[in-house]
């Protein structure tokens, strides 16, 4: 185990909370990151996990353009001194990642990207990612798979991948800034580029760069559907 002294960053560690989605699967008027969970919003839970963490130097919040004023007020109300930027995101998640990445051009920092929709990220998960970034350029959080996962096309099973090799990806995902920037430069030149997470961009466009895995956490689930709310509430109580 690395001691707190060893965790002193050689590079600044920036947490980026991605909160610019519209929550289509959740439905409703208010994007899911602004819904209440145990007395505060989902976004507040996610941001505070990072503002309270000693390994994090700065926090960036990427939000929907039409909600930036609300987020600024939220930051003032909570006296979030570590929040350095509140910026508008894009239509796709990776465009929101790029909005944060642009703030740190030509700087040698580590970036930890986190879904605002994962309000219960624990300090220990953040510590694991921050520690792993001392040694590795790209770090992801993942959990084993309990269900049998199959591949299918046109309603028919096409493959039974070996479950012991499968993992569920979570966030935070951590990167040396220059590596992620390089991966995105290649991705943006590819007309068929699509992704749902940032590690996938490195995996596809910089195949020589290992994506190191650390353990995620069941509580760090993503709010996706309305039925996830009671589960999150139960986790919050325990
Ligand atoms: N996100 C973002 N910018 C986008 C899309 C997503 O910052 N253009 C953020 C979301 O706010 C969320 C996280 O990325 O915190 C994970 O995305 P997801 O769960 O897919 O959220 P939404 O895209 O909002 O939901 P949906 O896909 O159901 O519309
Ligand atoms: Mg989405």
Coordinates of N, CA, C and O in Angstrom, one line a residue, residues 10-11 101 107-111 130 132-139 174-182 202:
X10 N 3.5 14.0 -8.6 CA 4.5 14.6 -9.4 C 3.8 15.5 -10.4 O 4.4 16.5 -10.8
X11 N 2.7 15.1 -10.8 CA 1.8 15.9 -11.7 C 0.5 16.2 -10.9 O 0.1 15.4 -10.1
X101 N -10.6 18.3 -21.8 CA -9.2 18.0 -22.2 C -8.6 19.3 -22.8 O -7.4 19.6 -22.5
X107 N -0.1 20.9 -20.8 CA 0.3 20.8 -19.4 C 0.4 19.3 -19.0 O -0.2 18.4 -19.6
X108 N 1.3 19.0 -18.1 CA 1.6 17.7 -17.7 C 0.8 17.3 -16.5 O 1.2 17.4 -15.4
X109 N -0.5 16.9 -16.7 CA -1.4 16.6 -15.6 C -1.9 15.2 -15.8 O -1.9 14.6 -16.9
X110 N -2.4 14.6 -14.7 CA -3.2 13.4 -14.8 C -4.7 13.8 -14.7 O -5.1 14.6 -13.9
X111 N -5.5 13.1 -15.5 CA -7.0 13.4 -15.5 C -7.8 12.2 -15.1 O -7.5 11.1 -15.7
X130 N -5.8 6.9 -8.5 CA -4.7 7.8 -8.3 C -3.4 7.1 -8.1 O -2.4 7.5 -8.7
X132 N -2.6 4.0 -9.0 CA -2.2 3.3 -10.2 C -1.6 4.3 -11.3 O -0.7 3.9 -12.1
X133 N -2.1 5.5 -11.3 CA -1.6 6.5 -12.2 C -0.1 6.9 -11.9 O 0.5 7.5 -12.8
X134 N 0.4 6.6 -10.8 CA 1.8 6.9 -10.5 C 2.7 6.0 -11.4 O 3.8 6.3 -11.7
X135 N 2.1 4.8 -11.7 CA 2.9 3.8 -12.5 C 2.4 3.6 -13.9 O 3.2 3.2 -14.8
X136 N 1.1 3.8 -14.1 CA 0.5 3.5 -15.4 C 0.0 4.7 -16.1 O -0.5 5.6 -15.4
X137 N 0.0 4.7 -17.4 CA -0.5 5.9 -18.2 C -2.0 5.9 -18.3 O -2.6 7.0 -18.5
X138 N -2.6 4.7 -18.3 CA -4.1 4.7 -18.5 C -4.6 3.6 -17.5 O -4.2 2.5 -17.4
X139 N -5.7 4.0 -16.7 CA -6.2 3.2 -15.7 C -7.7 3.2 -15.7 O -8.3 4.2 -15.9
X174 N -8.6 6.9 -15.5 CA -7.5 7.9 -15.3 C -6.5 7.9 -16.4 O -6.2 6.8 -17.0
X175 N -6.0 9.0 -16.8 CA -5.1 9.1 -17.9 C -4.0 10.2 -17.7 O -4.2 11.2 -17.2
X176 N -2.8 9.8 -18.2 CA -1.8 10.9 -18.5 C -2.4 11.7 -19.6 O -2.8 11.2 -20.6
X177 N -2.5 13.0 -19.4 CA -3.2 13.9 -20.4 C -2.7 13.7 -21.8 O -3.5 13.6 -22.7
X178 N -1.3 13.7 -22.0 CA -0.8 13.6 -23.3 C -1.2 12.3 -24.1 O -1.4 12.3 -25.3
X179 N -1.4 11.2 -23.3 CA -1.7 10.0 -23.9 C -3.2 10.0 -24.4 O -3.5 9.6 -25.6
X180 N -4.1 10.5 -23.6 CA -5.5 10.6 -24.0 C -5.6 11.6 -25.2 O -6.4 11.3 -26.1
X181 N -4.9 12.7 -25.1 CA -4.9 13.7 -26.2 C -4.5 13.0 -27.6 O -5.1 13.2 -28.6
X182 N -3.4 12.3 -27.5 CA -2.9 11.6 -28.7 C -4.0 10.6 -29.2 O -4.3 10.6 -30.4
X202 N -8.4 5.0 -26.2 CA -6.9 4.6 -26.1 C -6.8 3.1 -26.6 O -5.9 2.8 -27.4

